[in-house]
């Protein structure tokens, strides 16, 4: 077995994705139904976008109701639905204001621009450098690949953008060393997604907050993957009271599967973002906002967040048992809530194929990890079933290795 690339089965589409040969025709909750009639347990959930599962009735209702009224109007007009979602987001967070985009990378673009503009508005335009971290993922635009610094995403696209610096994840001495007269801010995922589900401890987050405050630079959290309830709190930074950021990006589950991104900021951090400073054609359109409001009202329910912690803990316990039983295959269990990373002995891409053969869909990740990112409303029984399928994949993996 080796990593697959079935791009050639979609010859009219740019071959940038390593696609598995599956196609799906519909979904319901945590189940996906493939075009060839098979049923899969979905622990990818659109890569953490479908926080409320597939075909959620509340979201369908919100989408179809709005679809009959108004899809898109320009941001040259007032959009009441936009203010309604922004009010919800700011009431439930550190932030005072929100910019709406259509994707995660666009939200990060806005965050990076906001940080630079803040210093420029303060009379320090020389403060434009952003410190990012090894293992980070912030999206695929020029700025975001440079902010994350992953060589394989940057290579071949010309010179690196100036103004981006790389530090080691969790190594704050390295950050202190790299802060200088040109530093504008720091961007970090409180729980890394793609990088392999590594999470910062509350103590680490508090220390980083303190470093940024002392240096007069802005702290940006990228909660595009770990936010919107996935960590067991609405936002992962809530695990570290006192470590609130100045700017934060969210996307993925914010729209429950509908493309929405948002950049949240304090009034102070957004002081440079005045008329004309930024914009988006589609960002914050009424259709997206209607779905976003419905998704937010579900995701922010304390009962749902309790549920995430309960199911997340149960899965972790079961996975720890699996780790004892299959210590050659399961090396480490990471992450927070229902953002679960498993570092593997065997190749993670091979393991994903094996899991798929057992009708379990899981995501890959850096550091030879797989990620389990089920819908947040997955039941305890479904979660147990997911671990059972994972166990079958472990067993098959071991048998294959011994054969
Ligand atoms: C997915 C992701 C992004 C990029 O979002 P897109 O919608 O693909 O642009 C950025 N940051 C993190 C942490 C992500 O998980």
mmCIF file of C-alpha atoms and ligand atoms in Angstrom:
data_model
loop_
_atom_site.group_PDB
_atom_site.id
_atom_site.type_symbol
_atom_site.label_atom_id
_atom_site.label_comp_id
_atom_site.label_asym_id
_atom_site.label_seq_id
_atom_site.Cartn_x
_atom_site.Cartn_y
_atom_site.Cartn_z
ATOM 1 C CA UNK A 1 0.000 0.000 0.000
ATOM 2 C CA UNK A 2 1.110 3.531 -0.586
ATOM 3 C CA UNK A 3 -0.397 6.995 -0.464
ATOM 4 C CA UNK A 4 -3.038 7.344 -3.116
ATOM 5 C CA UNK A 5 -3.539 10.010 -5.684
ATOM 6 C CA UNK A 6 -6.664 9.598 -7.697
ATOM 7 C CA UNK A 7 -6.535 13.120 -9.147
ATOM 8 C CA UNK A 8 -6.508 11.575 -12.601
ATOM 9 C CA UNK A 9 -10.076 10.378 -12.017
ATOM 10 C CA UNK A 10 -11.124 14.061 -12.197
ATOM 11 C CA UNK A 11 -9.199 15.117 -15.310
ATOM 12 C CA UNK A 12 -10.833 18.540 -15.686
ATOM 13 C CA UNK A 13 -9.976 19.649 -12.180
ATOM 14 C CA UNK A 14 -6.542 20.935 -11.151
ATOM 15 C CA UNK A 15 -4.682 18.036 -9.673
ATOM 16 C CA UNK A 16 -3.846 19.747 -6.365
ATOM 17 C CA UNK A 17 -5.599 17.267 -4.093
ATOM 18 C CA UNK A 18 -4.671 13.714 -3.226
ATOM 19 C CA UNK A 19 -8.189 12.350 -3.443
ATOM 20 C CA UNK A 20 -9.482 9.066 -2.180
ATOM 21 C CA UNK A 21 -11.599 7.216 -4.756
ATOM 22 C CA UNK A 22 -14.829 7.741 -2.783
ATOM 23 C CA UNK A 23 -17.709 10.019 -3.720
ATOM 24 C CA UNK A 24 -20.729 10.702 -1.539
ATOM 25 C CA UNK A 25 -24.284 11.300 -2.423
ATOM 26 C CA UNK A 26 -25.789 12.321 0.901
ATOM 27 C CA UNK A 27 -25.142 12.607 4.580
ATOM 28 C CA UNK A 28 -27.139 12.448 7.772
ATOM 29 C CA UNK A 29 -25.656 13.306 11.138
ATOM 30 C CA UNK A 30 -22.385 11.386 11.465
ATOM 31 C CA UNK A 31 -23.132 9.048 8.508
ATOM 32 C CA UNK A 32 -22.089 9.521 4.912
ATOM 33 C CA UNK A 33 -23.646 7.502 2.088
ATOM 34 C CA UNK A 34 -21.338 6.846 -0.845
ATOM 35 C CA UNK A 35 -22.419 6.736 -4.470
ATOM 36 C CA UNK A 36 -21.653 3.000 -4.479
ATOM 37 C CA UNK A 37 -24.144 2.369 -1.693
ATOM 38 C CA UNK A 38 -21.836 2.065 1.324
ATOM 39 C CA UNK A 39 -22.346 3.779 4.688
ATOM 40 C CA UNK A 40 -19.417 5.451 6.426
ATOM 41 C CA UNK A 41 -18.952 6.825 9.930
ATOM 42 C CA UNK A 42 -17.633 10.322 9.317
ATOM 43 C CA UNK A 43 -14.911 11.509 11.695
ATOM 44 C CA UNK A 44 -13.673 14.070 9.181
ATOM 45 C CA UNK A 45 -16.899 16.119 9.187
ATOM 46 C CA UNK A 46 -15.876 18.147 6.137
ATOM 47 C CA UNK A 47 -12.535 18.732 7.921
ATOM 48 C CA UNK A 48 -14.129 20.093 11.088
ATOM 49 C CA UNK A 49 -16.625 22.241 9.213
ATOM 50 C CA UNK A 50 -19.806 20.259 9.821
ATOM 51 C CA UNK A 51 -19.851 20.717 13.580
ATOM 52 C CA UNK A 52 -23.541 19.857 13.698
ATOM 53 C CA UNK A 53 -23.338 16.864 11.364
ATOM 54 C CA UNK A 54 -24.660 16.419 7.854
ATOM 55 C CA UNK A 55 -28.094 17.658 6.813
ATOM 56 C CA UNK A 56 -28.823 19.246 10.170
ATOM 57 C CA UNK A 57 -32.540 20.181 10.138
ATOM 58 C CA UNK A 58 -32.004 23.515 11.940
ATOM 59 C CA UNK A 59 -29.426 24.603 9.355
ATOM 60 C CA UNK A 60 -31.536 23.392 6.439
ATOM 61 C CA UNK A 61 -34.449 25.441 7.751
ATOM 62 C CA UNK A 62 -32.315 28.581 8.158
ATOM 63 C CA UNK A 63 -30.745 28.173 4.715
ATOM 64 C CA UNK A 64 -33.966 27.562 2.813
ATOM 65 C CA UNK A 65 -35.892 30.292 4.646
ATOM 66 C CA UNK A 66 -33.209 32.857 3.751
ATOM 67 C CA UNK A 67 -32.821 31.478 0.217
ATOM 68 C CA UNK A 68 -36.402 32.521 -0.501
ATOM 69 C CA UNK A 69 -35.769 36.068 0.757
ATOM 70 C CA UNK A 70 -32.333 37.440 -0.149
ATOM 71 C CA UNK A 71 -28.948 35.891 -0.978
ATOM 72 C CA UNK A 72 -26.526 38.680 -1.548
ATOM 73 C CA UNK A 73 -26.347 42.427 -1.317
ATOM 74 C CA UNK A 74 -23.216 44.539 -1.386
ATOM 75 C CA UNK A 75 -21.479 45.730 1.736
ATOM 76 C CA UNK A 76 -22.217 49.257 0.554
ATOM 77 C CA UNK A 77 -25.574 48.673 2.291
ATOM 78 C CA UNK A 78 -26.466 47.813 5.853
ATOM 79 C CA UNK A 79 -26.850 44.061 6.351
ATOM 80 C CA UNK A 80 -28.872 43.490 9.534
ATOM 81 C CA UNK A 81 -28.110 39.740 9.590
ATOM 82 C CA UNK A 82 -24.397 40.616 9.664
ATOM 83 C CA UNK A 83 -24.797 42.846 12.697
ATOM 84 C CA UNK A 84 -26.896 40.119 14.359
ATOM 85 C CA UNK A 85 -24.153 37.481 13.978
ATOM 86 C CA UNK A 86 -21.413 39.967 14.911
ATOM 87 C CA UNK A 87 -23.311 40.815 18.104
ATOM 88 C CA UNK A 88 -23.517 37.154 19.021
ATOM 89 C CA UNK A 89 -19.803 36.618 18.330
ATOM 90 C CA UNK A 90 -18.682 39.650 20.314
ATOM 91 C CA UNK A 91 -21.072 39.054 23.244
ATOM 92 C CA UNK A 92 -19.599 35.550 23.591
ATOM 93 C CA UNK A 93 -15.904 36.498 23.296
ATOM 94 C CA UNK A 94 -13.137 38.977 24.089
ATOM 95 C CA UNK A 95 -13.881 40.861 20.870
ATOM 96 C CA UNK A 96 -15.661 44.134 20.151
ATOM 97 C CA UNK A 97 -15.846 44.021 16.349
ATOM 98 C CA UNK A 98 -15.948 41.463 13.523
ATOM 99 C CA UNK A 99 -15.023 41.366 9.839
ATOM 100 C CA UNK A 100 -16.762 38.696 7.775
ATOM 101 C CA UNK A 101 -15.007 36.750 5.010
ATOM 102 C CA UNK A 102 -15.789 33.532 3.124
ATOM 103 C CA UNK A 103 -13.028 31.228 4.290
ATOM 104 C CA UNK A 104 -10.403 30.650 6.913
ATOM 105 C CA UNK A 105 -7.473 31.970 4.911
ATOM 106 C CA UNK A 106 -9.361 35.191 4.205
ATOM 107 C CA UNK A 107 -10.066 35.599 7.908
ATOM 108 C CA UNK A 108 -6.330 35.191 8.575
ATOM 109 C CA UNK A 109 -5.504 37.730 5.855
ATOM 110 C CA UNK A 110 -7.746 40.196 7.663
ATOM 111 C CA UNK A 111 -6.070 39.393 11.005
ATOM 112 C CA UNK A 112 -2.582 39.967 9.574
ATOM 113 C CA UNK A 113 -3.642 43.237 7.937
ATOM 114 C CA UNK A 114 -5.394 44.368 11.131
ATOM 115 C CA UNK A 115 -2.228 43.770 13.175
ATOM 116 C CA UNK A 116 -0.024 45.708 10.758
ATOM 117 C CA UNK A 117 -2.544 48.523 10.398
ATOM 118 C CA UNK A 118 -2.796 48.829 14.174
ATOM 119 C CA UNK A 119 0.881 49.706 14.449
ATOM 120 C CA UNK A 120 0.768 51.938 11.424
ATOM 121 C CA UNK A 121 -2.201 53.830 12.921
ATOM 122 C CA UNK A 122 -0.137 54.125 16.125
ATOM 123 C CA UNK A 123 2.691 55.806 14.237
ATOM 124 C CA UNK A 124 4.897 52.693 14.049
ATOM 125 C CA UNK A 125 4.577 51.468 10.451
ATOM 126 C CA UNK A 126 7.932 49.719 10.844
ATOM 127 C CA UNK A 127 6.178 47.166 13.047
ATOM 128 C CA UNK A 128 4.996 44.780 10.353
ATOM 129 C CA UNK A 129 6.693 41.493 11.228
ATOM 130 C CA UNK A 130 4.526 38.554 12.242
ATOM 131 C CA UNK A 131 5.892 35.624 14.231
ATOM 132 C CA UNK A 132 4.340 32.273 13.294
ATOM 133 C CA UNK A 133 5.111 28.741 14.475
ATOM 134 C CA UNK A 134 6.544 25.579 13.082
ATOM 135 C CA UNK A 135 3.787 23.025 12.410
ATOM 136 C CA UNK A 136 1.191 25.766 11.932
ATOM 137 C CA UNK A 137 -1.487 25.926 9.258
ATOM 138 C CA UNK A 138 -3.228 29.185 8.404
ATOM 139 C CA UNK A 139 -4.522 28.568 4.864
ATOM 140 C CA UNK A 140 -3.190 28.657 1.299
ATOM 141 C CA UNK A 141 -3.008 32.320 0.244
ATOM 142 C CA UNK A 142 0.437 33.955 -0.154
ATOM 143 C CA UNK A 143 0.289 35.660 3.223
ATOM 144 C CA UNK A 144 -1.030 32.646 5.087
ATOM 145 C CA UNK A 145 1.521 30.169 3.708
ATOM 146 C CA UNK A 146 4.266 32.609 4.655
ATOM 147 C CA UNK A 147 2.793 33.128 8.125
ATOM 148 C CA UNK A 148 2.716 29.369 8.725
ATOM 149 C CA UNK A 149 6.090 28.784 7.085
ATOM 150 C CA UNK A 150 5.513 25.187 5.924
ATOM 151 C CA UNK A 151 8.249 24.775 3.279
ATOM 152 C CA UNK A 152 6.280 22.350 1.142
ATOM 153 C CA UNK A 153 3.460 24.877 0.696
ATOM 154 C CA UNK A 154 5.801 27.780 -0.093
ATOM 155 C CA UNK A 155 8.250 26.062 -2.429
ATOM 156 C CA UNK A 156 8.009 27.041 -6.095
ATOM 157 C CA UNK A 157 5.957 30.170 -5.594
ATOM 158 C CA UNK A 158 8.779 32.666 -5.877
ATOM 159 C CA UNK A 159 10.497 34.563 -3.104
ATOM 160 C CA UNK A 160 9.132 34.361 0.408
ATOM 161 C CA UNK A 161 7.140 37.367 1.506
ATOM 162 C CA UNK A 162 9.114 39.644 3.800
ATOM 163 C CA UNK A 163 7.833 40.242 7.322
ATOM 164 C CA UNK A 164 7.219 36.660 8.437
ATOM 165 C CA UNK A 165 9.328 34.988 11.091
ATOM 166 C CA UNK A 166 9.216 31.453 12.373
ATOM 167 C CA UNK A 167 9.482 30.264 15.998
ATOM 168 C CA UNK A 168 9.265 26.841 17.631
ATOM 169 C CA UNK A 169 5.814 25.833 18.877
ATOM 170 C CA UNK A 170 5.712 26.280 22.652
ATOM 171 C CA UNK A 171 9.273 27.638 22.859
ATOM 172 C CA UNK A 172 8.705 31.086 24.273
ATOM 173 C CA UNK A 173 12.425 31.837 24.698
ATOM 174 C CA UNK A 174 12.615 31.533 20.937
ATOM 175 C CA UNK A 175 9.698 33.990 20.669
ATOM 176 C CA UNK A 176 11.352 36.455 23.081
ATOM 177 C CA UNK A 177 14.533 36.216 21.030
ATOM 178 C CA UNK A 178 12.683 36.890 17.777
ATOM 179 C CA UNK A 179 10.682 39.891 18.988
ATOM 180 C CA UNK A 180 12.359 43.083 17.797
ATOM 181 C CA UNK A 181 11.634 46.669 16.794
ATOM 182 C CA UNK A 182 9.820 45.434 13.654
ATOM 183 C CA UNK A 183 7.494 42.942 15.327
ATOM 184 C CA UNK A 184 3.769 43.544 14.893
ATOM 185 C CA UNK A 185 2.366 40.407 16.457
ATOM 186 C CA UNK A 186 2.294 36.672 16.962
ATOM 187 C CA UNK A 187 -0.100 34.218 15.290
ATOM 188 C CA UNK A 188 -0.720 30.817 16.836
ATOM 189 C CA UNK A 189 -3.305 28.031 16.996
ATOM 190 C CA UNK A 190 -4.104 27.246 20.669
ATOM 191 C CA UNK A 191 -4.603 23.679 19.448
ATOM 192 C CA UNK A 192 -2.813 23.000 16.183
ATOM 193 C CA UNK A 193 -5.035 21.321 13.621
ATOM 194 C CA UNK A 194 -3.153 20.147 10.528
ATOM 195 C CA UNK A 195 0.139 20.185 12.423
ATOM 196 C CA UNK A 196 -0.911 17.130 14.439
ATOM 197 C CA UNK A 197 -3.317 18.286 17.182
ATOM 198 C CA UNK A 198 -0.662 19.633 19.524
ATOM 199 C CA UNK A 199 -2.213 21.888 22.169
ATOM 200 C CA UNK A 200 -0.824 24.631 24.361
ATOM 201 C CA UNK A 201 -1.341 24.351 28.129
ATOM 202 C CA UNK A 202 -3.144 27.203 29.919
ATOM 203 C CA UNK A 203 0.173 28.148 31.551
ATOM 204 C CA UNK A 204 1.849 28.381 28.146
ATOM 205 C CA UNK A 205 -0.965 30.529 26.793
ATOM 206 C CA UNK A 206 -0.821 32.885 29.771
ATOM 207 C CA UNK A 207 2.921 33.256 29.360
ATOM 208 C CA UNK A 208 2.638 34.032 25.656
ATOM 209 C CA UNK A 209 -0.096 36.580 26.400
ATOM 210 C CA UNK A 210 2.219 38.231 28.931
ATOM 211 C CA UNK A 211 5.136 38.304 26.467
ATOM 212 C CA UNK A 212 2.986 40.038 23.832
ATOM 213 C CA UNK A 213 1.569 42.557 26.301
ATOM 214 C CA UNK A 214 5.044 43.416 27.596
ATOM 215 C CA UNK A 215 6.391 43.868 24.064
ATOM 216 C CA UNK A 216 3.405 45.948 22.924
ATOM 217 C CA UNK A 217 2.632 43.516 20.105
ATOM 218 C CA UNK A 218 -0.661 41.875 19.192
ATOM 219 C CA UNK A 219 -1.598 38.291 19.957
ATOM 220 C CA UNK A 220 -3.572 36.570 17.205
ATOM 221 C CA UNK A 221 -5.229 33.206 17.806
ATOM 222 C CA UNK A 222 -6.152 31.146 14.789
ATOM 223 C CA UNK A 223 -9.161 29.196 16.098
ATOM 224 C CA UNK A 224 -10.421 28.258 12.656
ATOM 225 C CA UNK A 225 -10.205 24.578 13.544
ATOM 226 C CA UNK A 226 -10.154 24.465 17.366
ATOM 227 C CA UNK A 227 -12.859 27.096 17.843
ATOM 228 C CA UNK A 228 -16.668 26.922 17.680
ATOM 229 C CA UNK A 229 -16.941 24.328 20.440
ATOM 230 C CA UNK A 230 -14.502 21.734 19.140
ATOM 231 C CA UNK A 231 -12.167 21.968 22.139
ATOM 232 C CA UNK A 232 -15.041 21.643 24.614
ATOM 233 C CA UNK A 233 -15.283 25.411 25.147
ATOM 234 C CA UNK A 234 -16.784 27.746 22.561
ATOM 235 C CA UNK A 235 -13.214 28.993 21.984
ATOM 236 C CA UNK A 236 -10.091 27.110 22.986
ATOM 237 C CA UNK A 237 -8.596 30.237 24.596
ATOM 238 C CA UNK A 238 -11.299 29.986 27.285
ATOM 239 C CA UNK A 239 -9.314 27.083 28.760
ATOM 240 C CA UNK A 240 -6.785 29.742 29.826
ATOM 241 C CA UNK A 241 -8.647 32.609 31.543
ATOM 242 C CA UNK A 242 -6.525 35.735 31.255
ATOM 243 C CA UNK A 243 -4.957 34.675 27.957
ATOM 244 C CA UNK A 244 -7.473 36.411 25.677
ATOM 245 C CA UNK A 245 -6.052 37.472 22.308
ATOM 246 C CA UNK A 246 -6.272 40.862 20.603
ATOM 247 C CA UNK A 247 -7.395 39.325 17.333
ATOM 248 C CA UNK A 248 -8.877 35.912 16.517
ATOM 249 C CA UNK A 249 -9.845 34.100 13.350
ATOM 250 C CA UNK A 250 -12.680 31.604 13.072
ATOM 251 C CA UNK A 251 -14.219 29.788 10.088
ATOM 252 C CA UNK A 252 -14.823 26.049 9.441
ATOM 253 C CA UNK A 253 -17.675 25.135 11.858
ATOM 254 C CA UNK A 254 -18.848 28.768 12.068
ATOM 255 C CA UNK A 255 -21.133 28.123 9.107
ATOM 256 C CA UNK A 256 -21.851 24.481 9.949
ATOM 257 C CA UNK A 257 -20.484 23.570 6.490
ATOM 258 C CA UNK A 258 -21.480 26.761 4.687
ATOM 259 C CA UNK A 259 -18.414 28.860 3.787
ATOM 260 C CA UNK A 260 -17.969 31.677 6.304
ATOM 261 C CA UNK A 261 -14.845 33.123 7.870
ATOM 262 C CA UNK A 262 -14.549 35.855 10.470
ATOM 263 C CA UNK A 263 -11.840 37.977 12.020
ATOM 264 C CA UNK A 264 -12.652 39.145 15.544
ATOM 265 C CA UNK A 265 -10.768 41.944 17.264
ATOM 266 C CA UNK A 266 -10.851 44.311 20.193
ATOM 267 C CA UNK A 267 -11.780 47.896 19.387
ATOM 268 C CA UNK A 268 -8.189 48.864 20.160
ATOM 269 C CA UNK A 269 -6.589 46.257 17.867
ATOM 270 C CA UNK A 270 -8.967 47.222 15.038
ATOM 271 C CA UNK A 271 -8.261 50.949 15.379
ATOM 272 C CA UNK A 272 -6.640 51.122 11.937
ATOM 273 C CA UNK A 273 -9.420 49.254 10.147
ATOM 274 C CA UNK A 274 -11.434 52.253 9.011
ATOM 275 C CA UNK A 275 -13.479 52.947 5.854
ATOM 276 C CA UNK A 276 -11.613 51.634 2.812
ATOM 277 C CA UNK A 277 -9.007 49.626 4.737
ATOM 278 C CA UNK A 278 -10.393 46.211 3.804
ATOM 279 C CA UNK A 279 -13.349 44.547 2.140
ATOM 280 C CA UNK A 280 -14.930 41.515 0.504
ATOM 281 C CA UNK A 281 -17.588 41.092 -2.155
ATOM 282 C CA UNK A 282 -19.290 38.041 -0.700
ATOM 283 C CA UNK A 283 -18.194 38.382 2.937
ATOM 284 C CA UNK A 284 -21.099 38.689 5.339
ATOM 285 C CA UNK A 285 -23.871 38.184 2.784
ATOM 286 C CA UNK A 286 -27.385 37.574 4.144
ATOM 287 C CA UNK A 287 -27.470 33.896 3.112
ATOM 288 C CA UNK A 288 -24.202 33.074 4.867
ATOM 289 C CA UNK A 289 -25.205 35.107 7.902
ATOM 290 C CA UNK A 290 -28.568 33.371 8.270
ATOM 291 C CA UNK A 291 -26.842 29.989 8.349
ATOM 292 C CA UNK A 292 -24.111 31.344 10.634
ATOM 293 C CA UNK A 293 -26.640 32.645 13.144
ATOM 294 C CA UNK A 294 -28.446 29.291 13.220
ATOM 295 C CA UNK A 295 -25.160 27.382 13.591
ATOM 296 C CA UNK A 296 -23.879 29.723 16.289
ATOM 297 C CA UNK A 297 -27.050 29.422 18.360
ATOM 298 C CA UNK A 298 -26.666 25.627 18.340
ATOM 299 C CA UNK A 299 -22.893 25.497 18.879
ATOM 300 C CA UNK A 300 -22.914 27.994 21.749
ATOM 301 C CA UNK A 301 -25.416 25.988 23.819
ATOM 302 C CA UNK A 302 -23.841 25.000 27.171
ATOM 303 C CA UNK A 303 -25.442 21.552 26.810
ATOM 304 C CA UNK A 304 -23.622 20.976 23.519
ATOM 305 C CA UNK A 305 -20.289 22.072 24.992
ATOM 306 C CA UNK A 306 -20.838 19.746 27.986
ATOM 307 C CA UNK A 307 -21.581 17.002 25.498
ATOM 308 C CA UNK A 308 -18.312 17.649 23.620
ATOM 309 C CA UNK A 309 -16.355 17.268 26.859
ATOM 310 C CA UNK A 310 -18.226 14.129 27.840
ATOM 311 C CA UNK A 311 -17.819 12.403 24.479
ATOM 312 C CA UNK A 312 -14.261 13.699 24.061
ATOM 313 C CA UNK A 313 -13.244 12.271 27.444
ATOM 314 C CA UNK A 314 -14.952 8.955 26.751
ATOM 315 C CA UNK A 315 -13.194 8.645 23.392
ATOM 316 C CA UNK A 316 -9.863 9.532 24.947
ATOM 317 C CA UNK A 317 -10.271 6.813 27.599
ATOM 318 C CA UNK A 318 -11.124 4.240 24.962
ATOM 319 C CA UNK A 319 -8.213 5.376 22.834
ATOM 320 C CA UNK A 320 -5.827 5.091 25.786
ATOM 321 C CA UNK A 321 -6.886 1.450 26.097
ATOM 322 C CA UNK A 322 -6.275 1.010 22.397
ATOM 323 C CA UNK A 323 -2.836 2.528 22.863
ATOM 324 C CA UNK A 324 -1.992 -0.096 25.514
ATOM 325 C CA UNK A 325 -3.267 -2.910 23.327
ATOM 326 C CA UNK A 326 -1.672 -1.667 20.117
ATOM 327 C CA UNK A 327 1.415 0.112 21.390
ATOM 328 C CA UNK A 328 3.172 -0.568 18.071
ATOM 329 C CA UNK A 329 0.467 1.318 16.181
ATOM 330 C CA UNK A 330 -0.924 3.985 18.536
ATOM 331 C CA UNK A 331 2.026 5.999 19.866
ATOM 332 C CA UNK A 332 0.411 9.095 21.330
ATOM 333 C CA UNK A 333 -3.004 10.660 21.832
ATOM 334 C CA UNK A 334 -3.268 14.436 21.615
ATOM 335 C CA UNK A 335 -5.611 17.331 21.177
ATOM 336 C CA UNK A 336 -8.551 18.659 23.109
ATOM 337 C CA UNK A 337 -12.266 17.893 23.192
ATOM 338 C CA UNK A 338 -13.285 16.458 19.836
ATOM 339 C CA UNK A 339 -10.121 17.554 18.058
ATOM 340 C CA UNK A 340 -8.291 14.303 18.647
ATOM 341 C CA UNK A 341 -4.892 13.556 17.185
ATOM 342 C CA UNK A 342 -3.331 10.105 17.201
ATOM 343 C CA UNK A 343 0.346 9.738 16.415
ATOM 344 C CA UNK A 344 0.916 6.440 14.645
ATOM 345 C CA UNK A 345 3.717 3.956 14.218
ATOM 346 C CA UNK A 346 2.729 2.922 10.681
ATOM 347 C CA UNK A 347 2.307 5.459 7.885
ATOM 348 C CA UNK A 348 -0.768 7.591 8.555
ATOM 349 C CA UNK A 349 -1.932 7.582 4.915
ATOM 350 C CA UNK A 350 -1.853 3.778 4.843
ATOM 351 C CA UNK A 351 -3.785 3.732 8.098
ATOM 352 C CA UNK A 352 -6.435 6.073 6.694
ATOM 353 C CA UNK A 353 -6.988 3.649 3.817
ATOM 354 C CA UNK A 354 -7.294 0.778 6.313
ATOM 355 C CA UNK A 355 -9.815 2.760 8.388
ATOM 356 C CA UNK A 356 -11.758 3.527 5.223
ATOM 357 C CA UNK A 357 -11.882 -0.190 4.436
ATOM 358 C CA UNK A 358 -13.574 -0.506 7.847
ATOM 359 C CA UNK A 359 -16.054 2.241 6.935
ATOM 360 C CA UNK A 360 -14.468 4.865 9.141
ATOM 361 C CA UNK A 361 -13.423 8.231 7.721
ATOM 362 C CA UNK A 362 -10.571 10.029 9.490
ATOM 363 C CA UNK A 363 -8.313 12.956 8.569
ATOM 364 C CA UNK A 364 -4.533 13.032 8.261
ATOM 365 C CA UNK A 365 -2.198 15.439 9.998
ATOM 366 C CA UNK A 366 1.423 16.436 10.442
ATOM 367 C CA UNK A 367 3.890 14.413 12.531
ATOM 368 C CA UNK A 368 2.408 11.181 11.122
ATOM 369 C CA UNK A 369 -0.882 11.769 12.947
ATOM 370 C CA UNK A 370 -4.448 11.003 12.111
ATOM 371 C CA UNK A 371 -7.171 13.317 13.341
ATOM 372 C CA UNK A 372 -10.649 12.427 14.509
ATOM 373 C CA UNK A 373 -12.930 15.420 14.057
ATOM 374 C CA UNK A 374 -16.458 14.055 14.369
ATOM 375 C CA UNK A 375 -19.546 16.266 14.421
ATOM 376 C CA UNK A 376 -19.843 17.777 17.917
ATOM 377 C CA UNK A 377 -23.280 16.254 18.402
ATOM 378 C CA UNK A 378 -22.030 12.696 17.779
ATOM 379 C CA UNK A 379 -23.656 10.396 20.342
ATOM 380 C CA UNK A 380 -21.678 8.349 22.883
ATOM 381 C CA UNK A 381 -22.734 5.188 21.023
ATOM 382 C CA UNK A 382 -21.562 6.526 17.672
ATOM 383 C CA UNK A 383 -18.278 7.638 19.243
ATOM 384 C CA UNK A 384 -17.794 4.149 20.667
ATOM 385 C CA UNK A 385 -18.511 2.682 17.256
ATOM 386 C CA UNK A 386 -15.840 4.966 15.791
ATOM 387 C CA UNK A 387 -13.255 3.669 18.260
ATOM 388 C CA UNK A 388 -14.309 0.070 17.546
ATOM 389 C CA UNK A 389 -13.754 0.629 13.843
ATOM 390 C CA UNK A 390 -10.428 2.214 14.638
ATOM 391 C CA UNK A 391 -9.541 -0.876 16.647
ATOM 392 C CA UNK A 392 -10.466 -3.118 13.707
ATOM 393 C CA UNK A 393 -8.192 -0.999 11.532
ATOM 394 C CA UNK A 394 -5.373 -1.392 14.115
ATOM 395 C CA UNK A 395 -5.857 -5.149 14.114
ATOM 396 C CA UNK A 396 -5.852 -5.327 10.320
ATOM 397 C CA UNK A 397 -2.786 -3.092 10.222
ATOM 398 C CA UNK A 398 -0.930 -5.396 12.600
ATOM 399 C CA UNK A 399 -1.974 -8.492 10.646
ATOM 400 C CA UNK A 400 -0.833 -6.866 7.411
ATOM 401 C CA UNK A 401 2.541 -6.046 8.972
ATOM 402 C CA UNK A 402 2.982 -9.645 10.158
ATOM 403 C CA UNK A 403 1.838 -11.213 6.895
HETATM 404 C C1 LIG B 1 -8.531 25.164 7.699
HETATM 405 C C2 LIG B 1 -7.701 26.157 8.405
HETATM 406 C C3 LIG B 1 -7.359 27.383 7.816
HETATM 407 C C4 LIG B 1 -7.715 27.729 6.384
HETATM 408 O O1 LIG B 1 -9.077 27.782 6.154
HETATM 409 P P1 LIG B 1 -9.612 27.768 4.632
HETATM 410 O O2 LIG B 1 -11.093 27.920 4.796
HETATM 411 O O3 LIG B 1 -9.201 26.487 4.010
HETATM 412 O O4 LIG B 1 -9.001 28.927 3.945
HETATM 413 C C5 LIG B 1 -6.617 28.276 8.555
HETATM 414 N N1 LIG B 1 -6.245 27.999 9.821
HETATM 415 C C6 LIG B 1 -6.562 26.831 10.421
HETATM 416 C C7 LIG B 1 -6.129 26.592 11.828
HETATM 417 C C8 LIG B 1 -7.277 25.869 9.728
HETATM 418 O O5 LIG B 1 -7.555 24.694 10.312
#
